[in-house]
XYZ file of N, CA and C in Angstrom:
399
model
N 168.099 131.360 219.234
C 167.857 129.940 219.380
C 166.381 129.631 219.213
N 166.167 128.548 218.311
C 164.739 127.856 218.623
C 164.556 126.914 219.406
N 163.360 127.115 219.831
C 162.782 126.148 220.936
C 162.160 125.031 220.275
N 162.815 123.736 220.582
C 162.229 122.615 220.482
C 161.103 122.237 221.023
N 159.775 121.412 220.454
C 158.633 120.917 220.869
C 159.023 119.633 221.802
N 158.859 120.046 223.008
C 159.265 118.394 224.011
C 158.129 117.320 224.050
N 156.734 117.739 223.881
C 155.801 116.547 224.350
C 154.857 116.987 222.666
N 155.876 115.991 221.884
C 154.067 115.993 220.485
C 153.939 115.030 220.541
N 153.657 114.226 220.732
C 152.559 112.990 221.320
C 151.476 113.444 222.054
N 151.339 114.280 222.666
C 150.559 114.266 223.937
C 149.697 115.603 223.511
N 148.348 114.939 223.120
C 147.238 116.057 222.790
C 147.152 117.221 223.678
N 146.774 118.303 223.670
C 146.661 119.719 224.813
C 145.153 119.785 224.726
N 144.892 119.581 226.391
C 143.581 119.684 227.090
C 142.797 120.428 226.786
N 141.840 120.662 225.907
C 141.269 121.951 225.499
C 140.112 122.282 226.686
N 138.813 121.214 226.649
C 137.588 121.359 227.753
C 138.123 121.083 228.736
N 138.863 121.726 229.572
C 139.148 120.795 231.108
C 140.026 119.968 231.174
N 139.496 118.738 231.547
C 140.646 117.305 231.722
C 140.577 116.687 230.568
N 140.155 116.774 229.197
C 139.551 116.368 227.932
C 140.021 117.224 227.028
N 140.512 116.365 225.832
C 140.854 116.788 224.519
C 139.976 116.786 223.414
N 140.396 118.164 222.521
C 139.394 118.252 221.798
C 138.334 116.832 221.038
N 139.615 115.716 220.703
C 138.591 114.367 220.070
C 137.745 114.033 221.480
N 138.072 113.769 222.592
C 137.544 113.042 223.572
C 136.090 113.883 223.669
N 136.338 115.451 223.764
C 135.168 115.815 224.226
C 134.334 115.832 222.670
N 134.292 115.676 221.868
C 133.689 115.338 220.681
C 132.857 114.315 220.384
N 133.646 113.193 220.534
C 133.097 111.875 221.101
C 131.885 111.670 222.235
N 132.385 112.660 223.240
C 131.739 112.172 224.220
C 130.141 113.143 224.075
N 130.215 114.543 223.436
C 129.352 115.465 222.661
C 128.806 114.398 221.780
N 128.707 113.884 221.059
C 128.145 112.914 220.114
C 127.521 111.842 220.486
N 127.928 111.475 221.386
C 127.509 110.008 222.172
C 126.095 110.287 223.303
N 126.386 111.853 224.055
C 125.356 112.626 224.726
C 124.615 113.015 223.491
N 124.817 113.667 222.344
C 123.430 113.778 221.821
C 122.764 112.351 221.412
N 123.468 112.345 220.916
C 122.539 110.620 220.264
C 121.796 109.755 221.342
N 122.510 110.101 222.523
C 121.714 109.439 223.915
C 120.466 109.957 223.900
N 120.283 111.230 224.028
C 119.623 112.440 224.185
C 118.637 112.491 223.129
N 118.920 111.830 222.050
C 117.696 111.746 220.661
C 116.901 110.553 220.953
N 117.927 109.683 222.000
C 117.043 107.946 222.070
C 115.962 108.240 223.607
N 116.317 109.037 224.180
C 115.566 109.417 225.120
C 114.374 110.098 224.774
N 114.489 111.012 223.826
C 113.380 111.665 223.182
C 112.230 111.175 222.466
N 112.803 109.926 221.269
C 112.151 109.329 220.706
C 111.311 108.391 220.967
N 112.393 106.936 221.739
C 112.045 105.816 222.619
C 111.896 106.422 224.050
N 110.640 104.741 224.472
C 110.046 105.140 226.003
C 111.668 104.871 226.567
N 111.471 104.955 228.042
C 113.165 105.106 228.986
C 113.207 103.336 228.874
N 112.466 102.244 228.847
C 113.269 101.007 228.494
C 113.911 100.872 227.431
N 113.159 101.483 226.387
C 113.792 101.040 225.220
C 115.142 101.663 225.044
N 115.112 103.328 225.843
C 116.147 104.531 225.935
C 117.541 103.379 226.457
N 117.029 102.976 227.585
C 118.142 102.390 228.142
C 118.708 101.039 227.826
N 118.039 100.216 226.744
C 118.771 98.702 225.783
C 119.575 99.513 224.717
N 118.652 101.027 224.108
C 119.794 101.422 223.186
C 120.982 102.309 223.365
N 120.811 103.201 224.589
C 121.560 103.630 224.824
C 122.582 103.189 225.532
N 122.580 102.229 226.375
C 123.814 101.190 226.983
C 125.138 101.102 225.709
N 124.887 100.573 224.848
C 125.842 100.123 223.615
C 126.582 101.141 223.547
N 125.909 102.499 223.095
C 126.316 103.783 222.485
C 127.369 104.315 223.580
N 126.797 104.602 224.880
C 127.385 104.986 226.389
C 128.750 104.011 226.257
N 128.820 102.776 226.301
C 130.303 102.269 226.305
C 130.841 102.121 225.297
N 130.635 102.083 223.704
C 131.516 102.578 222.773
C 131.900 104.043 222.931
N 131.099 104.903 223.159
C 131.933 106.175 223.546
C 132.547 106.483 224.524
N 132.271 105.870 225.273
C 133.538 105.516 225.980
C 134.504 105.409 226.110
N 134.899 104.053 225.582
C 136.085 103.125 224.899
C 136.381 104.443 223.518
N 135.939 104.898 223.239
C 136.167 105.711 221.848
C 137.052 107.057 222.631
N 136.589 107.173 224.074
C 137.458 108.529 224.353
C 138.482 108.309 225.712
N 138.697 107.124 225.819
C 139.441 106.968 227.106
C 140.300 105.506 226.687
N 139.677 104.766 226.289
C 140.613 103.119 226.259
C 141.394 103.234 225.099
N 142.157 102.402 225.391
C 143.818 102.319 224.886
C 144.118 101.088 225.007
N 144.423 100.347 223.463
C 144.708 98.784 223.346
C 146.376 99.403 222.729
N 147.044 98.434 223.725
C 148.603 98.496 223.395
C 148.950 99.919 223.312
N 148.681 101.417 224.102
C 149.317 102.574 223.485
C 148.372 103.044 222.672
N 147.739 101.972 222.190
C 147.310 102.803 220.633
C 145.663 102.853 221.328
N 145.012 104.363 220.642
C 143.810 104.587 220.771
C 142.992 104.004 220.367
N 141.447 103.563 221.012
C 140.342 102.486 220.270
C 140.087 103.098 218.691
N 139.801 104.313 218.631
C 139.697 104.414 217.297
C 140.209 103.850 216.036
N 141.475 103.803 216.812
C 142.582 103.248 215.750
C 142.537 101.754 215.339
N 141.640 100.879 216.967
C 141.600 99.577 216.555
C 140.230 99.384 215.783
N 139.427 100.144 215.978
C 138.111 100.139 215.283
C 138.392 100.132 214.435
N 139.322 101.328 213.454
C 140.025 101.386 212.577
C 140.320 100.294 211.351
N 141.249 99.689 212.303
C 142.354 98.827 211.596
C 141.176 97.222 211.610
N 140.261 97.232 212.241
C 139.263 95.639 212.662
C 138.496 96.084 210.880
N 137.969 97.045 210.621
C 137.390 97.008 209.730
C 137.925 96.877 208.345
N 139.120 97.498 208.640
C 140.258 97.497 207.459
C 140.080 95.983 207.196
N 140.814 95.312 208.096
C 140.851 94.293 207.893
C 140.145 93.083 207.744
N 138.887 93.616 208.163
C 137.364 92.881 207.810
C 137.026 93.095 206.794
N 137.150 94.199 206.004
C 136.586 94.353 204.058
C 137.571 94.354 203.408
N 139.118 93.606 203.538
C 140.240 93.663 202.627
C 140.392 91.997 202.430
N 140.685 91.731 201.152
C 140.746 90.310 200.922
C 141.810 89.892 201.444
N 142.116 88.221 201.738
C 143.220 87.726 202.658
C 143.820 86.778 201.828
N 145.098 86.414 202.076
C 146.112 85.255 200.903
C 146.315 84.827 202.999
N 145.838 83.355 202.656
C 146.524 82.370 203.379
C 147.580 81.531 202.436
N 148.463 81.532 202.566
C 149.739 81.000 202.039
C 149.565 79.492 202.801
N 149.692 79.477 204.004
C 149.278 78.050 204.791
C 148.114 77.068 203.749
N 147.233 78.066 203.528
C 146.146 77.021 202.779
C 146.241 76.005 201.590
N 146.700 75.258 201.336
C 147.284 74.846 199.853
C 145.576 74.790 199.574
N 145.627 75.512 198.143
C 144.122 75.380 197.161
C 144.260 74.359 195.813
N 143.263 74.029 195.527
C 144.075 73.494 194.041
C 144.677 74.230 193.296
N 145.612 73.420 192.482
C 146.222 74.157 191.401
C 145.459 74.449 190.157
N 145.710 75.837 190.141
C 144.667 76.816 188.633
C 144.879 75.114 187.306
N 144.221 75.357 186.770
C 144.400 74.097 185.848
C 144.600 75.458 183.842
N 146.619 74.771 183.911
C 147.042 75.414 182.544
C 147.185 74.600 181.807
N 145.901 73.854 181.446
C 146.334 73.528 180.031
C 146.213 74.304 178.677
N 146.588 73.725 177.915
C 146.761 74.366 176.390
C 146.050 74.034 175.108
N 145.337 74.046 174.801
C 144.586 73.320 173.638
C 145.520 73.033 172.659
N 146.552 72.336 171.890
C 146.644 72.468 170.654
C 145.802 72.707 169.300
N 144.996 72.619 169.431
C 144.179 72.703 168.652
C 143.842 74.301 167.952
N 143.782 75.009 169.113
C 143.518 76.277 169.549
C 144.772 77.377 168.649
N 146.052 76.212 169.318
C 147.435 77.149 168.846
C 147.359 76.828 167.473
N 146.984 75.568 166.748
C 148.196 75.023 165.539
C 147.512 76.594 164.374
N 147.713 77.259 163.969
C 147.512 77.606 162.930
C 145.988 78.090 162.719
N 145.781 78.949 163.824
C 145.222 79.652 164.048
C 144.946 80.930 164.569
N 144.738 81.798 163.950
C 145.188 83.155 164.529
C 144.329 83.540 165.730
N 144.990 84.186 166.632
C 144.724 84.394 168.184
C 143.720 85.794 168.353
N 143.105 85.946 169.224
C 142.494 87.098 169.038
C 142.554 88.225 168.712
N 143.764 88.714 168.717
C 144.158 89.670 168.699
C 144.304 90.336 167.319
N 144.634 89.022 166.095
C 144.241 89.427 164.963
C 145.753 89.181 164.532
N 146.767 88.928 165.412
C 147.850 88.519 164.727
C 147.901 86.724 164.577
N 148.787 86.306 163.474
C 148.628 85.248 163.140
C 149.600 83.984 163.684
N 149.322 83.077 164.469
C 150.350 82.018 165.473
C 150.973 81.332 164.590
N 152.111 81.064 164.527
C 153.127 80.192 163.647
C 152.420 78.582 164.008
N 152.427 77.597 163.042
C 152.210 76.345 163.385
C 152.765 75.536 164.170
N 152.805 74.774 164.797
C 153.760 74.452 166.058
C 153.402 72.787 166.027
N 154.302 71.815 166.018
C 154.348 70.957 166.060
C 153.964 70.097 167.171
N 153.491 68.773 167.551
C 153.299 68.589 168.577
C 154.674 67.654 169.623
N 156.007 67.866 168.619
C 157.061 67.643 169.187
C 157.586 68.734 170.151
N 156.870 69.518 169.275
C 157.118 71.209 169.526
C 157.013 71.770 171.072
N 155.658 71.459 170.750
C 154.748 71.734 171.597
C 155.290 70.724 173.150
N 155.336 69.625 172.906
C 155.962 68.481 174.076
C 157.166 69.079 174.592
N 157.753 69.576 173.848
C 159.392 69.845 173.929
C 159.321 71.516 174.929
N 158.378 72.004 174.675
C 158.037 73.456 175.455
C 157.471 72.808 177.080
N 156.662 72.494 176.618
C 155.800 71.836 178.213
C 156.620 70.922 178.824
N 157.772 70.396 178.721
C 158.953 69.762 179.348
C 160.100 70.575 179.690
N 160.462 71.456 179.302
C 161.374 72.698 179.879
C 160.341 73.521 180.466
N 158.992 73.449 180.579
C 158.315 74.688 182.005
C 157.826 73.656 182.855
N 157.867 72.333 182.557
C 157.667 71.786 183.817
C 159.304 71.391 184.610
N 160.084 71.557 184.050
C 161.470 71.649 184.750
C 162.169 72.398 185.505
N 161.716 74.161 184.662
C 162.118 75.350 185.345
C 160.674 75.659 187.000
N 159.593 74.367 187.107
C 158.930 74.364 188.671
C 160.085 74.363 189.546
């Protein structure tokens, strides 16, 4: 018989009461403290290091909905540099018109040549696509 895995969700404690990401985080957050202490006098140590101390924090212990901060850090930025469609927004409408001029008997860029087209023609097209709106 094989033995089934009962808890994979649930990271295994590597340092102590701390998992390998947590204590990583929290290793990263102590050095970088530890470089602002070195560099800057202890006021300045302590305006920059405040910020750093509670994002790593929140980076190795808080939990929005279940889900880990990383993940919302994550998903905030995702969604801060990805373009957005508001559907709610009505924008103007793209403007399709058509030159006749352009079509009658004149060849198109491409190098093939457009049949001449009448401007009954032409009326008679732009009245069946404004029907099939």
């Amino acid at each position: 018989r094989f033995q089934v895995p009962q808890f994979t969700e649930v990271e295994d404690k590597i340092f102590g009461p701390l998992t390998l990401k947590q204590f990583i985080y929290l290793a990263g957050g102590g050095g970088l403290s530890f470089l602002f202490y070195v560099i800057f006098p202890l006021w300045l140590t302590v305006i920059f290091t405040t910020p750093v101390v509670v994002f790593v924090l929140a980076l190795a212990f808080y939990k929005v909905n279940n889900q880990p901060f990383i993940k919302v850090v994550e998903n905030a930025l995702h969604y801060r540099s990805s373009s957005r469609l508001y559907l709610w927004k009505k924008g103007k409408p793209k403007d399709v018109t058509i030159k006749t001029k352009d079509l009658i008997g004149q060849p198109s860029s491409g190098g093939v040549y457009a049949p001449k087209l009448t401007n009954s023609k032409l009326k008679d097209l732009a009245w069946s696509l404004d029907i099939k709106k």
